[in-house]
Short mmCIF file of N, CA, C and O and ligand atoms in Angstrom, two decimals:
data_model
loop_
_atom_site.label_atom_id
_atom_site.label_comp_id
_atom_site.label_asym_id
_atom_site.label_seq_id
_atom_site.Cartn_x
_atom_site.Cartn_y
_atom_site.Cartn_z
N MET C 1 4.91 15.16 -10.73
CA MET C 1 4.03 15.04 -9.57
C MET C 1 4.78 15.52 -8.32
O MET C 1 5.86 15.04 -8.01
N SER C 2 4.25 16.46 -7.63
CA SER C 2 4.87 16.92 -6.39
C SER C 2 4.35 16.09 -5.22
O SER C 2 3.37 15.36 -5.35
N ASN C 3 5.00 16.22 -4.09
CA ASN C 3 4.54 15.47 -2.93
C ASN C 3 3.14 15.89 -2.52
O ASN C 3 2.42 15.13 -1.88
N ASP C 4 2.74 17.10 -2.89
CA ASP C 4 1.39 17.54 -2.55
C ASP C 4 0.34 16.69 -3.25
O ASP C 4 -0.79 16.60 -2.81
N ASP C 5 0.75 16.08 -4.36
CA ASP C 5 -0.19 15.27 -5.13
C ASP C 5 -0.19 13.81 -4.70
O ASP C 5 -1.03 13.03 -5.14
N VAL C 6 0.75 13.45 -3.85
CA VAL C 6 0.90 12.05 -3.49
C VAL C 6 -0.20 11.63 -2.52
O VAL C 6 -0.44 12.29 -1.51
N LYS C 7 -0.84 10.53 -2.86
CA LYS C 7 -1.85 9.97 -1.96
C LYS C 7 -1.21 8.84 -1.16
O LYS C 7 -0.43 8.06 -1.70
N THR C 8 -1.53 8.79 0.08
CA THR C 8 -0.92 7.80 0.96
C THR C 8 -1.82 6.58 1.08
O THR C 8 -2.99 6.71 1.42
N PRO C 9 -1.28 5.39 0.81
CA PRO C 9 -2.10 4.18 0.92
C PRO C 9 -2.17 3.70 2.38
O PRO C 9 -1.30 4.00 3.19
N TYR C 10 -3.21 2.99 2.68
CA TYR C 10 -3.30 2.30 3.97
C TYR C 10 -3.95 0.94 3.75
O TYR C 10 -4.63 0.72 2.74
N VAL C 11 -3.72 0.04 4.68
CA VAL C 11 -4.29 -1.31 4.61
C VAL C 11 -5.32 -1.45 5.72
O VAL C 11 -5.04 -1.16 6.89
N ASN C 12 -6.51 -1.88 5.38
CA ASN C 12 -7.53 -2.00 6.42
C ASN C 12 -7.53 -3.41 7.04
O ASN C 12 -6.72 -4.27 6.69
N GLU C 13 -8.45 -3.65 7.96
CA GLU C 13 -8.44 -4.85 8.79
C GLU C 13 -8.84 -6.12 8.03
O GLU C 13 -8.74 -7.21 8.58
N THR C 14 -9.25 -5.99 6.80
CA THR C 14 -9.66 -7.17 6.05
C THR C 14 -8.47 -7.91 5.44
O THR C 14 -8.65 -8.99 4.87
N CYS C 15 -7.28 -7.37 5.55
CA CYS C 15 -6.07 -8.01 5.02
C CYS C 15 -5.96 -9.45 5.55
O CYS C 15 -6.12 -9.70 6.74
N ILE C 16 -5.65 -10.38 4.63
CA ILE C 16 -5.47 -11.78 5.01
C ILE C 16 -3.99 -12.19 5.00
O ILE C 16 -3.67 -13.36 5.15
N GLY C 17 -3.10 -11.22 4.79
CA GLY C 17 -1.67 -11.49 4.89
C GLY C 17 -1.12 -12.34 3.77
O GLY C 17 -0.15 -13.08 3.97
N CYS C 18 -1.66 -12.21 2.58
CA CYS C 18 -1.19 -13.05 1.47
C CYS C 18 0.16 -12.60 0.94
O CYS C 18 0.81 -13.32 0.21
N SER C 19 0.56 -11.39 1.26
CA SER C 19 1.84 -10.76 0.92
C SER C 19 1.98 -10.39 -0.55
O SER C 19 3.07 -10.05 -0.99
N ALA C 20 0.90 -10.42 -1.29
CA ALA C 20 0.98 -10.01 -2.71
C ALA C 20 1.44 -8.56 -2.83
O ALA C 20 2.27 -8.24 -3.69
N CYS C 21 0.93 -7.69 -1.98
CA CYS C 21 1.31 -6.28 -2.08
C CYS C 21 2.79 -6.08 -1.74
O CYS C 21 3.45 -5.24 -2.35
N VAL C 22 3.30 -6.87 -0.81
CA VAL C 22 4.71 -6.77 -0.45
C VAL C 22 5.58 -7.23 -1.62
O VAL C 22 6.61 -6.63 -1.93
N ALA C 23 5.15 -8.31 -2.28
CA ALA C 23 5.90 -8.81 -3.43
C ALA C 23 5.93 -7.79 -4.56
O ALA C 23 6.94 -7.65 -5.25
N ILE C 24 4.85 -7.06 -4.72
CA ILE C 24 4.76 -6.09 -5.81
C ILE C 24 5.51 -4.81 -5.46
O ILE C 24 6.18 -4.22 -6.31
N CYS C 25 5.42 -4.36 -4.23
CA CYS C 25 5.99 -3.07 -3.87
C CYS C 25 6.49 -3.08 -2.43
O CYS C 25 5.85 -2.52 -1.53
N SER C 26 7.66 -3.69 -2.23
CA SER C 26 8.20 -3.80 -0.87
C SER C 26 8.71 -2.47 -0.34
O SER C 26 9.00 -2.35 0.85
N ASP C 27 8.84 -1.46 -1.21
CA ASP C 27 9.20 -0.13 -0.72
C ASP C 27 8.06 0.49 0.08
O ASP C 27 8.27 1.39 0.88
N VAL C 28 6.84 0.03 -0.19
CA VAL C 28 5.67 0.67 0.41
C VAL C 28 4.97 -0.24 1.42
O VAL C 28 4.47 0.23 2.43
N PHE C 29 4.94 -1.54 1.14
CA PHE C 29 4.17 -2.46 1.99
C PHE C 29 5.10 -3.45 2.71
O PHE C 29 6.10 -3.90 2.15
N ASP C 30 4.71 -3.78 3.92
CA ASP C 30 5.44 -4.78 4.68
C ASP C 30 4.42 -5.52 5.54
O ASP C 30 3.29 -5.07 5.70
N LEU C 31 4.82 -6.68 6.07
CA LEU C 31 3.94 -7.43 6.97
C LEU C 31 4.34 -7.16 8.40
O LEU C 31 5.53 -7.13 8.74
N ASN C 32 3.35 -6.98 9.29
CA ASN C 32 3.66 -6.78 10.70
C ASN C 32 3.77 -8.12 11.42
O ASN C 32 3.68 -9.18 10.80
N ASP C 33 3.98 -8.09 12.71
CA ASP C 33 4.19 -9.32 13.47
C ASP C 33 2.98 -10.24 13.48
O ASP C 33 3.10 -11.44 13.75
N ASP C 34 1.81 -9.69 13.18
CA ASP C 34 0.59 -10.49 13.11
C ASP C 34 0.35 -11.06 11.71
O ASP C 34 -0.67 -11.68 11.45
N GLY C 35 1.29 -10.81 10.80
CA GLY C 35 1.15 -11.31 9.45
C GLY C 35 0.19 -10.51 8.59
O GLY C 35 -0.24 -10.99 7.54
N LYS C 36 -0.13 -9.30 9.03
CA LYS C 36 -0.99 -8.42 8.24
C LYS C 36 -0.12 -7.33 7.61
O LYS C 36 0.88 -6.90 8.19
N ALA C 37 -0.54 -6.89 6.45
CA ALA C 37 0.23 -5.87 5.75
C ALA C 37 -0.05 -4.49 6.33
O ALA C 37 -1.12 -4.22 6.87
N PHE C 38 0.94 -3.62 6.19
CA PHE C 38 0.75 -2.20 6.50
C PHE C 38 1.55 -1.39 5.48
O PHE C 38 2.47 -1.91 4.84
N ALA C 39 1.15 -0.15 5.33
CA ALA C 39 1.86 0.75 4.42
C ALA C 39 2.93 1.50 5.20
O ALA C 39 2.65 2.12 6.22
N ILE C 40 4.15 1.41 4.70
CA ILE C 40 5.25 2.15 5.30
C ILE C 40 5.00 3.64 5.07
O ILE C 40 4.47 4.03 4.04
N ASP C 41 5.39 4.45 6.03
CA ASP C 41 5.25 5.90 5.87
C ASP C 41 5.95 6.30 4.58
O ASP C 41 7.14 6.06 4.42
N TRP C 42 5.25 6.93 3.68
CA TRP C 42 5.69 6.94 2.31
C TRP C 42 5.39 8.28 1.64
O TRP C 42 4.29 8.77 1.69
N MET C 43 6.41 8.87 1.05
CA MET C 43 6.21 10.14 0.34
C MET C 43 6.99 10.16 -0.96
O MET C 43 7.51 11.18 -1.38
N ASN C 44 7.10 9.03 -1.63
CA ASN C 44 7.89 8.97 -2.86
C ASN C 44 6.96 8.68 -4.04
O ASN C 44 6.50 7.56 -4.21
N SER C 45 6.70 9.69 -4.84
CA SER C 45 5.70 9.55 -5.90
C SER C 45 6.13 8.55 -6.97
O SER C 45 5.30 8.09 -7.74
N SER C 46 7.41 8.19 -7.02
CA SER C 46 7.86 7.25 -8.04
C SER C 46 7.28 5.86 -7.82
O SER C 46 7.33 5.02 -8.71
N ASN C 47 6.72 5.60 -6.65
CA ASN C 47 6.12 4.30 -6.37
C ASN C 47 4.63 4.25 -6.70
O ASN C 47 4.00 3.22 -6.50
N ALA C 48 4.08 5.32 -7.20
CA ALA C 48 2.62 5.41 -7.35
C ALA C 48 2.06 4.29 -8.23
O ALA C 48 1.02 3.71 -7.92
N ASN C 49 2.74 3.98 -9.33
CA ASN C 49 2.21 2.95 -10.21
C ASN C 49 2.23 1.58 -9.54
O ASN C 49 1.33 0.77 -9.76
N TRP C 50 3.26 1.34 -8.74
CA TRP C 50 3.34 0.06 -8.04
C TRP C 50 2.22 -0.06 -7.01
O TRP C 50 1.68 -1.15 -6.79
N ILE C 51 1.90 1.03 -6.39
CA ILE C 51 0.81 1.00 -5.41
C ILE C 51 -0.51 0.66 -6.10
O ILE C 51 -1.29 -0.16 -5.61
N ASP C 52 -0.74 1.24 -7.26
CA ASP C 52 -1.96 0.90 -7.99
C ASP C 52 -1.99 -0.58 -8.35
O ASP C 52 -3.04 -1.22 -8.31
N ASP C 53 -0.82 -1.11 -8.73
CA ASP C 53 -0.75 -2.54 -9.04
C ASP C 53 -1.04 -3.39 -7.80
O ASP C 53 -1.71 -4.42 -7.89
N ALA C 54 -0.53 -2.96 -6.65
CA ALA C 54 -0.78 -3.70 -5.41
C ALA C 54 -2.26 -3.66 -5.04
O ALA C 54 -2.83 -4.67 -4.62
N ILE C 55 -2.86 -2.50 -5.22
CA ILE C 55 -4.30 -2.38 -4.94
C ILE C 55 -5.08 -3.34 -5.84
O ILE C 55 -5.99 -4.05 -5.38
N ALA C 56 -4.70 -3.40 -7.11
CA ALA C 56 -5.40 -4.27 -8.05
C ALA C 56 -5.18 -5.75 -7.72
O ALA C 56 -6.05 -6.59 -7.97
N ALA C 57 -4.02 -6.07 -7.16
CA ALA C 57 -3.67 -7.47 -6.90
C ALA C 57 -4.22 -7.98 -5.58
O ALA C 57 -4.31 -9.20 -5.37
N CYS C 58 -4.60 -7.11 -4.67
CA CYS C 58 -5.06 -7.55 -3.35
C CYS C 58 -6.36 -8.35 -3.50
O CYS C 58 -7.35 -7.83 -4.02
N PRO C 59 -6.38 -9.59 -3.01
CA PRO C 59 -7.56 -10.45 -3.23
C PRO C 59 -8.77 -10.05 -2.39
O PRO C 59 -9.88 -10.49 -2.68
N VAL C 60 -8.55 -9.26 -1.36
CA VAL C 60 -9.68 -8.88 -0.50
C VAL C 60 -9.92 -7.36 -0.50
O VAL C 60 -10.66 -6.84 0.33
N ASN C 61 -9.30 -6.67 -1.44
CA ASN C 61 -9.54 -5.23 -1.59
C ASN C 61 -9.28 -4.48 -0.28
O ASN C 61 -10.07 -3.61 0.12
N ALA C 62 -8.16 -4.81 0.35
CA ALA C 62 -7.85 -4.22 1.67
C ALA C 62 -7.03 -2.93 1.58
O ALA C 62 -6.86 -2.26 2.59
N ILE C 63 -6.54 -2.59 0.41
CA ILE C 63 -5.68 -1.41 0.28
C ILE C 63 -6.48 -0.26 -0.34
O ILE C 63 -7.14 -0.43 -1.35
N HIS C 64 -6.41 0.86 0.33
CA HIS C 64 -7.10 2.06 -0.16
C HIS C 64 -6.18 3.25 0.02
O HIS C 64 -5.17 3.19 0.70
N TYR C 65 -6.55 4.36 -0.59
CA TYR C 65 -5.83 5.60 -0.37
C TYR C 65 -6.52 6.41 0.72
O TYR C 65 -7.76 6.45 0.78
N LYS C 66 -5.70 7.04 1.54
CA LYS C 66 -6.27 7.99 2.50
C LYS C 66 -6.80 9.20 1.72
O LYS C 66 -6.29 9.52 0.66
N ASP C 67 -7.79 9.86 2.23
CA ASP C 67 -8.36 11.05 1.59
C ASP C 67 -7.34 12.20 1.59
O ASP C 67 -6.55 12.30 2.51
S1 LIG M 1 -2.35 -7.99 -0.99
FE1 LIG M 1 -4.08 -7.43 0.38
S2 LIG M 1 -4.50 -9.28 1.57
FE2 LIG M 1 -2.49 -9.56 0.64
S3 LIG M 1 -1.05 -8.87 2.25
FE3 LIG M 1 -1.46 -7.10 0.89
S4 LIG M 1 -3.18 -5.99 1.84
FE4 LIG M 1 -3.09 -8.03 2.77
#
């Protein structure tokens, strides 16, 4: 997979700050000062499977891929 194929995740405003995504993939997700998750600027395709796991684990479906 080249970087051209990498999709960038983002967290929308429905995040409740449960930190599940951070626990699953701390290379990609972190919590901001408001206790909401955000996706770290990310271009490493080796994390792709972890991102899918984080998306599946999010209880409010707040993680999506940018187009
Ligand atoms: S798993 Fe979902 S609700 Fe929990 S911190 Fe991550 S984005 Fe927010």
